[in-house]
């Protein structure tokens, strides 16, 4: 079981061994989940679940208002397997300082880079979204959570080449809550070793794993998570002015959003992809302006900049 899981989950084949080891961290209830047989007549084999999970968004694949030191990246940078260069330290600083805010008539949204302590809530939000999109029963959310967390730990080690953004929403009741998340990779180092088809260029920025909490959808939050991602990409001063993303053909909501935001289809999976139990996907692309000075990328509309106290 351990060896099979490691085969399909991780984006970097060289991490195969380490995941074999990690799977020993499975708690007894995880083992139970892996061998779980749902009530339908056709049992969902754990391998099928993992296969679907791997190909869902990018596997290649939320928030508390109180917490965390703002110095966390620089004082305790994630382990990248080597020393950080001066340029990488500068990029960590950009990530740490990144803020995006928007005032709606119905409430406020703040977006920033996820801190380590926020990983568990973010994992919870993503797992529910994956279960929903893969039409899996709610009882699979815990197992998905285990897999998503392993993935996020691996991605976090690639900071500042990739980052997970989280958005907090405060509605009319004054309560703040985690509203959504999105992952951005900025360059080849942050890209996935085995990205989904159709394959995007590895050295270009790439957006994936966007989700908005179900109860908060259709309020403009997804749109502003996308704007925040593009703003961050521009601030990170990439040489490539193009940003790529995948969107499943059946997902009309994100497809409409990306089209409205100026993304166009570059390539679409052949119908033969259905033989591999995957949904057909579009690879979409948008050309972003390249700025010499990162502050020039601060192009949010004036209403976006009604930034007050930022929850941390
Ligand atoms: C690259 C990737 O990550 S692809 C994966 C995308 N994620 C998912 O599919 C997960 C499940 N879905 C979601 O979490 C949400 O529906 C999201 C993230 C796609 C959109 O988030 P929301 O906050 O609901 O979107 P938002 O309210 O900002 O709408 C922006 C635009 O998207 C489109 N849109 C959003 N929801 C819908 C919908 N249900 N039907 C049709 N179009 C929709 C519209 O064009 C909308 O603009 P409009 O309001 O002016 O018509």
Short mmCIF file of C-alpha atoms and ligand atoms in Angstrom, two decimals:
data_model
loop_
_atom_site.label_atom_id
_atom_site.label_comp_id
_atom_site.label_asym_id
_atom_site.label_seq_id
_atom_site.Cartn_x
_atom_site.Cartn_y
_atom_site.Cartn_z
CA UNK A 1 0.00 0.00 0.00
CA UNK A 2 2.69 2.44 0.91
CA UNK A 3 4.64 1.93 -2.31
CA UNK A 4 1.54 2.32 -4.46
CA UNK A 5 0.50 5.55 -2.85
CA UNK A 6 3.88 7.04 -3.35
CA UNK A 7 3.73 6.23 -7.05
CA UNK A 8 0.79 8.40 -7.95
CA UNK A 9 0.71 11.21 -5.48
CA UNK A 10 3.86 13.21 -5.60
CA UNK A 11 4.93 15.55 -8.32
CA UNK A 12 8.61 14.74 -8.02
CA UNK A 13 9.47 11.10 -8.78
CA UNK A 14 12.68 11.49 -6.74
CA UNK A 15 10.55 11.93 -3.62
CA UNK A 16 9.25 8.37 -4.04
CA UNK A 17 11.29 6.98 -1.19
CA UNK A 18 10.47 9.72 1.22
CA UNK A 19 6.78 9.24 0.72
CA UNK A 20 7.11 5.53 1.33
CA UNK A 21 8.50 6.54 4.65
CA UNK A 22 5.81 9.15 5.17
CA UNK A 23 3.03 6.70 4.67
CA UNK A 24 4.15 4.99 7.86
CA UNK A 25 2.84 8.10 9.55
CA UNK A 26 -0.65 6.95 8.67
CA UNK A 27 -2.72 6.70 11.80
CA UNK A 28 -4.91 3.63 12.34
CA UNK A 29 -7.98 5.51 11.13
CA UNK A 30 -6.19 6.40 7.88
CA UNK A 31 -5.56 2.74 7.21
CA UNK A 32 -9.23 2.18 7.83
CA UNK A 33 -10.07 4.88 5.30
CA UNK A 34 -7.73 3.41 2.72
CA UNK A 35 -9.47 0.08 2.90
CA UNK A 36 -12.89 1.64 3.19
CA UNK A 37 -15.65 0.31 0.94
CA UNK A 38 -18.47 2.76 0.26
CA UNK A 39 -22.07 1.66 0.31
CA UNK A 40 -22.48 1.70 -3.47
CA UNK A 41 -22.34 -1.64 -5.27
CA UNK A 42 -18.99 -0.73 -6.87
CA UNK A 43 -16.34 -0.18 -4.22
CA UNK A 44 -14.16 2.88 -4.88
CA UNK A 45 -10.77 1.28 -4.76
CA UNK A 46 -8.28 3.47 -2.88
CA UNK A 47 -5.99 3.39 -5.92
CA UNK A 48 -8.77 4.76 -8.09
CA UNK A 49 -9.35 7.49 -5.56
CA UNK A 50 -5.66 8.33 -5.55
CA UNK A 51 -5.53 8.27 -9.33
CA UNK A 52 -8.46 10.67 -9.57
CA UNK A 53 -6.95 12.84 -6.89
CA UNK A 54 -3.61 12.97 -8.68
CA UNK A 55 -5.19 14.21 -11.87
CA UNK A 56 -7.83 16.46 -10.39
CA UNK A 57 -6.36 19.91 -10.33
CA UNK A 58 -2.68 19.67 -10.23
CA UNK A 59 -1.66 16.75 -8.14
CA UNK A 60 0.39 17.34 -10.17
CA UNK A 61 -2.86 19.17 -7.44
CA UNK A 62 -7.96 28.43 4.89
CA UNK A 63 -7.91 30.97 8.59
CA UNK A 64 -7.86 32.43 11.80
CA UNK A 65 -7.80 36.12 12.35
CA UNK A 66 -5.43 35.80 15.23
CA UNK A 67 -1.88 34.59 14.99
CA UNK A 68 1.48 34.30 13.53
CA UNK A 69 4.58 36.34 13.44
CA UNK A 70 5.01 38.42 10.29
CA UNK A 71 8.70 37.54 10.27
CA UNK A 72 8.15 33.86 9.81
CA UNK A 73 9.53 33.39 6.27
CA UNK A 74 12.75 35.27 6.82
CA UNK A 75 13.52 34.04 10.31
CA UNK A 76 12.51 30.51 9.62
CA UNK A 77 12.65 30.03 5.86
CA UNK A 78 11.28 26.76 4.53
CA UNK A 79 13.80 24.05 3.80
CA UNK A 80 14.62 24.18 0.12
CA UNK A 81 17.40 21.62 0.19
CA UNK A 82 20.11 24.28 -0.12
CA UNK A 83 21.11 27.84 0.71
CA UNK A 84 18.84 30.64 -0.42
CA UNK A 85 20.40 33.02 -2.91
CA UNK A 86 20.12 36.79 -2.43
CA UNK A 87 17.51 36.84 -5.17
CA UNK A 88 15.50 34.14 -3.41
CA UNK A 89 15.68 36.06 -0.13
CA UNK A 90 14.35 39.14 -1.95
CA UNK A 91 11.52 37.05 -3.32
CA UNK A 92 10.69 35.71 0.13
CA UNK A 93 10.47 39.32 1.27
CA UNK A 94 8.06 40.13 -1.57
CA UNK A 95 5.91 37.15 -0.55
CA UNK A 96 5.96 38.17 3.06
CA UNK A 97 4.89 41.73 2.26
CA UNK A 98 2.30 40.80 -0.31
CA UNK A 99 -1.18 42.13 0.44
CA UNK A 100 -4.31 42.41 -1.67
CA UNK A 101 -7.62 43.75 -0.44
CA UNK A 102 -11.03 44.49 -1.86
CA UNK A 103 -14.14 46.11 -0.43
CA UNK A 104 -17.45 44.72 -1.68
CA UNK A 105 -20.85 46.15 -0.84
CA UNK A 106 -21.45 43.00 1.18
CA UNK A 107 -18.11 42.74 2.95
CA UNK A 108 -14.31 42.81 2.73
CA UNK A 109 -11.69 40.45 1.34
CA UNK A 110 -8.00 40.23 2.26
CA UNK A 111 -5.53 38.02 0.45
CA UNK A 112 -1.98 37.14 1.52
CA UNK A 113 0.46 34.22 1.49
CA UNK A 114 -0.44 31.27 3.72
CA UNK A 115 1.61 30.86 6.88
CA UNK A 116 2.71 27.45 8.09
CA UNK A 117 0.21 27.47 10.99
CA UNK A 118 -2.63 27.98 8.51
CA UNK A 119 -1.85 24.87 6.54
CA UNK A 120 -4.37 22.65 8.33
CA UNK A 121 -7.36 24.92 7.75
CA UNK A 122 -6.29 25.42 4.13
CA UNK A 123 -5.99 21.66 3.73
CA UNK A 124 -9.54 21.33 5.11
CA UNK A 125 -10.94 23.78 2.57
CA UNK A 126 -9.10 22.17 -0.34
CA UNK A 127 -10.06 18.62 0.67
CA UNK A 128 -13.74 19.52 0.76
CA UNK A 129 -13.44 21.16 -2.62
CA UNK A 130 -11.67 18.12 -4.13
CA UNK A 131 -14.30 15.77 -2.69
CA UNK A 132 -17.01 17.96 -4.20
CA UNK A 133 -15.36 18.15 -7.60
CA UNK A 134 -14.63 14.42 -7.72
CA UNK A 135 -18.18 13.64 -6.48
CA UNK A 136 -16.75 11.70 -3.55
CA UNK A 137 -18.75 11.05 -0.38
CA UNK A 138 -17.95 13.40 2.47
CA UNK A 139 -16.34 10.54 4.42
CA UNK A 140 -13.38 10.64 2.04
CA UNK A 141 -12.49 14.18 3.11
CA UNK A 142 -10.18 12.95 5.90
CA UNK A 143 -8.22 10.74 3.57
CA UNK A 144 -8.01 13.53 1.01
CA UNK A 145 -6.85 15.80 3.82
CA UNK A 146 -3.95 13.47 4.55
CA UNK A 147 -2.90 13.47 0.89
CA UNK A 148 -3.40 17.21 0.43
CA UNK A 149 -1.29 17.93 3.49
CA UNK A 150 1.60 15.82 2.21
CA UNK A 151 1.35 17.72 -1.07
CA UNK A 152 1.28 21.11 0.62
CA UNK A 153 4.30 20.31 2.79
CA UNK A 154 6.18 19.41 -0.36
CA UNK A 155 5.08 22.60 -2.14
CA UNK A 156 5.92 24.79 0.84
CA UNK A 157 9.48 23.56 0.72
CA UNK A 158 9.69 25.22 -2.70
CA UNK A 159 9.04 28.75 -1.41
CA UNK A 160 9.74 31.33 -2.89
CA UNK A 161 9.32 29.58 -6.23
CA UNK A 162 5.73 28.80 -5.44
CA UNK A 163 3.24 30.11 -2.86
CA UNK A 164 -0.25 29.40 -1.60
CA UNK A 165 -2.50 32.43 -1.20
CA UNK A 166 -5.42 32.50 1.19
CA UNK A 167 -8.33 34.93 1.26
CA UNK A 168 -10.23 36.01 4.37
CA UNK A 169 -13.72 37.40 4.15
CA UNK A 170 -15.57 39.57 6.63
CA UNK A 171 -19.29 39.82 5.94
CA UNK A 172 -21.98 42.05 7.33
CA UNK A 173 -22.02 40.09 10.58
CA UNK A 174 -18.42 41.21 11.20
CA UNK A 175 -17.11 37.62 11.43
CA UNK A 176 -13.90 36.85 9.56
CA UNK A 177 -13.48 33.49 7.92
CA UNK A 178 -11.24 31.72 5.50
CA UNK A 179 -12.98 32.18 2.17
CA UNK A 180 -10.69 30.71 -0.45
CA UNK A 181 -7.27 29.66 -1.58
CA UNK A 182 -5.17 29.47 -4.74
CA UNK A 183 -1.66 28.21 -5.51
CA UNK A 184 0.79 30.05 -7.75
CA UNK A 185 4.11 28.81 -9.06
CA UNK A 186 6.45 31.39 -10.50
CA UNK A 187 9.18 29.55 -12.41
CA UNK A 188 10.74 26.24 -13.34
CA UNK A 189 11.91 25.50 -9.78
CA UNK A 190 8.36 25.89 -8.52
CA UNK A 191 6.78 23.88 -11.32
CA UNK A 192 5.52 20.34 -10.97
CA UNK A 193 7.77 17.56 -12.21
CA UNK A 194 4.78 15.83 -13.82
CA UNK A 195 2.18 18.45 -14.65
CA UNK A 196 -1.25 17.50 -15.99
CA UNK A 197 -1.93 17.51 -19.71
CA UNK A 198 -1.91 19.57 -21.88
CA UNK A 199 1.54 20.43 -20.57
CA UNK A 200 2.26 24.08 -19.77
CA UNK A 201 5.78 25.54 -20.23
CA UNK A 202 7.71 24.79 -17.03
CA UNK A 203 9.37 28.18 -16.73
CA UNK A 204 6.13 30.19 -16.90
CA UNK A 205 3.97 31.17 -13.94
CA UNK A 206 1.11 28.78 -13.31
CA UNK A 207 -2.08 29.06 -11.25
CA UNK A 208 -3.83 26.02 -9.76
CA UNK A 209 -5.89 24.65 -6.88
CA UNK A 210 -8.22 27.63 -6.61
CA UNK A 211 -11.30 27.19 -4.51
CA UNK A 212 -13.83 29.36 -2.71
CA UNK A 213 -15.82 28.08 0.27
CA UNK A 214 -19.12 26.82 -1.07
CA UNK A 215 -21.31 29.14 1.06
CA UNK A 216 -19.33 32.19 -0.11
CA UNK A 217 -19.37 31.62 -3.86
CA UNK A 218 -20.77 34.09 -6.40
CA UNK A 219 -19.74 37.14 -4.39
CA UNK A 220 -16.68 38.04 -6.41
CA UNK A 221 -14.17 36.26 -4.15
CA UNK A 222 -12.85 33.89 -6.84
CA UNK A 223 -12.40 36.83 -9.18
CA UNK A 224 -10.31 38.70 -6.64
CA UNK A 225 -8.23 35.63 -5.76
CA UNK A 226 -7.37 35.52 -9.44
CA UNK A 227 -6.54 39.25 -9.51
CA UNK A 228 -4.36 38.78 -6.42
CA UNK A 229 -2.51 35.87 -8.06
CA UNK A 230 -1.78 37.93 -11.15
CA UNK A 231 -0.64 40.87 -9.06
CA UNK A 232 1.74 38.66 -7.10
CA UNK A 233 3.12 37.10 -10.29
CA UNK A 234 3.84 40.58 -11.64
CA UNK A 235 5.53 41.60 -8.38
CA UNK A 236 7.78 38.56 -8.49
CA UNK A 237 9.31 40.01 -11.69
CA UNK A 238 9.12 36.99 -13.91
CA UNK A 239 10.85 37.02 -17.22
CA UNK A 240 7.86 35.33 -18.83
CA UNK A 241 4.86 37.59 -19.16
CA UNK A 242 2.52 34.66 -19.64
CA UNK A 243 0.54 32.87 -16.97
CA UNK A 244 -0.99 29.45 -17.52
CA UNK A 245 -3.70 27.38 -15.83
CA UNK A 246 -5.77 24.26 -16.44
CA UNK A 247 -9.54 24.17 -16.39
CA UNK A 248 -11.64 21.02 -16.76
CA UNK A 249 -14.06 21.20 -19.67
CA UNK A 250 -17.01 20.37 -17.40
CA UNK A 251 -16.28 23.21 -14.96
CA UNK A 252 -18.31 26.09 -16.37
CA UNK A 253 -17.95 28.40 -13.35
CA UNK A 254 -14.14 28.69 -13.45
CA UNK A 255 -14.11 28.54 -17.24
CA UNK A 256 -16.41 31.60 -17.42
CA UNK A 257 -14.27 33.35 -14.84
CA UNK A 258 -10.97 32.74 -16.65
CA UNK A 259 -12.47 33.69 -20.02
CA UNK A 260 -13.86 36.91 -18.54
CA UNK A 261 -10.44 37.64 -17.03
CA UNK A 262 -8.76 37.41 -20.46
CA UNK A 263 -7.47 33.80 -20.50
CA UNK A 264 -7.76 31.95 -23.78
CA UNK A 265 -7.56 28.27 -24.63
CA UNK A 266 -4.14 27.21 -25.91
CA UNK A 267 -4.77 23.48 -26.14
CA UNK A 268 -7.40 20.93 -25.09
CA UNK A 269 -6.93 17.30 -24.04
CA UNK A 270 -7.73 14.77 -26.72
CA UNK A 271 -10.82 12.64 -26.14
CA UNK A 272 -8.44 9.70 -25.62
CA UNK A 273 -7.60 11.12 -22.17
CA UNK A 274 -10.94 9.65 -21.05
CA UNK A 275 -9.31 6.22 -21.34
CA UNK A 276 -7.02 7.20 -18.48
CA UNK A 277 -10.04 8.03 -16.26
CA UNK A 278 -9.29 11.75 -16.41
CA UNK A 279 -11.62 14.57 -17.34
CA UNK A 280 -10.68 16.55 -20.41
CA UNK A 281 -8.95 19.83 -19.59
CA UNK A 282 -8.18 23.09 -21.35
CA UNK A 283 -4.76 24.65 -20.98
CA UNK A 284 -5.45 28.40 -20.81
CA UNK A 285 -3.06 31.34 -21.00
CA UNK A 286 -3.03 35.09 -20.44
CA UNK A 287 -0.29 37.58 -21.22
CA UNK A 288 0.53 39.74 -18.23
CA UNK A 289 2.48 43.00 -18.46
CA UNK A 290 6.10 42.72 -17.31
CA UNK A 291 7.21 45.52 -14.99
CA UNK A 292 10.77 46.67 -14.36
CA UNK A 293 9.75 47.95 -10.97
CA UNK A 294 7.56 45.64 -8.86
CA UNK A 295 5.65 48.57 -7.40
CA UNK A 296 4.36 49.29 -10.92
CA UNK A 297 2.38 46.07 -10.67
CA UNK A 298 0.27 47.60 -7.95
CA UNK A 299 -2.47 48.12 -10.46
CA UNK A 300 -5.53 47.27 -8.40
CA UNK A 301 -8.40 49.64 -8.87
CA UNK A 302 -8.69 52.33 -6.25
CA UNK A 303 -11.45 50.42 -4.54
CA UNK A 304 -9.05 47.47 -4.22
CA UNK A 305 -6.79 49.63 -2.19
CA UNK A 306 -9.14 50.46 0.59
CA UNK A 307 -6.84 48.52 2.82
CA UNK A 308 -7.29 48.95 6.49
CA UNK A 309 -6.01 46.75 9.19
CA UNK A 310 -4.91 43.46 7.66
CA UNK A 311 -5.79 40.39 9.70
CA UNK A 312 -2.71 38.32 10.57
C1 LIG B 1 -6.86 26.86 -12.19
C2 LIG B 1 -7.82 26.19 -11.21
O1 LIG B 1 -7.61 26.18 -10.02
S1 LIG B 1 -9.23 25.47 -11.89
C3 LIG B 1 -10.22 24.99 -10.50
C4 LIG B 1 -11.24 26.02 -10.12
N1 LIG B 1 -11.86 25.64 -8.87
C5 LIG B 1 -13.03 24.97 -8.79
O2 LIG B 1 -13.66 24.64 -9.79
C6 LIG B 1 -13.48 24.63 -7.38
C7 LIG B 1 -14.98 24.82 -7.18
N2 LIG B 1 -15.42 26.16 -7.59
C8 LIG B 1 -15.16 27.27 -6.86
O3 LIG B 1 -14.49 27.23 -5.82
C9 LIG B 1 -15.71 28.60 -7.37
O4 LIG B 1 -16.87 28.34 -8.15
C10 LIG B 1 -14.70 29.40 -8.26
C11 LIG B 1 -13.35 29.54 -7.55
C12 LIG B 1 -14.46 28.72 -9.58
C13 LIG B 1 -15.29 30.79 -8.52
O5 LIG B 1 -15.38 31.46 -7.27
P1 LIG B 1 -16.56 32.53 -6.98
O6 LIG B 1 -16.12 33.33 -5.81
O7 LIG B 1 -17.86 31.84 -6.88
O8 LIG B 1 -16.53 33.40 -8.34
P2 LIG B 1 -16.97 34.91 -8.51
O9 LIG B 1 -18.20 35.19 -7.73
O10 LIG B 1 -15.80 35.77 -8.27
O11 LIG B 1 -17.35 34.95 -10.06
C14 LIG B 1 -16.41 35.40 -11.05
C15 LIG B 1 -16.94 34.99 -12.42
O12 LIG B 1 -16.88 33.55 -12.54
C16 LIG B 1 -18.00 33.11 -13.30
N3 LIG B 1 -18.82 32.25 -12.45
C17 LIG B 1 -18.65 32.03 -11.13
N4 LIG B 1 -19.55 31.13 -10.68
C18 LIG B 1 -20.30 30.78 -11.74
C19 LIG B 1 -21.37 29.88 -11.92
N5 LIG B 1 -21.86 29.16 -10.90
N6 LIG B 1 -21.89 29.73 -13.16
C20 LIG B 1 -21.40 30.45 -14.21
N7 LIG B 1 -20.38 31.33 -14.10
C21 LIG B 1 -19.83 31.49 -12.89
C22 LIG B 1 -18.76 34.35 -13.74
O13 LIG B 1 -18.23 34.75 -14.99
C23 LIG B 1 -18.40 35.34 -12.65
O14 LIG B 1 -18.49 36.66 -13.08
P3 LIG B 1 -19.92 37.43 -12.90
O15 LIG B 1 -20.28 37.30 -11.45
O16 LIG B 1 -19.62 38.82 -13.33
O17 LIG B 1 -20.88 36.69 -13.76
#
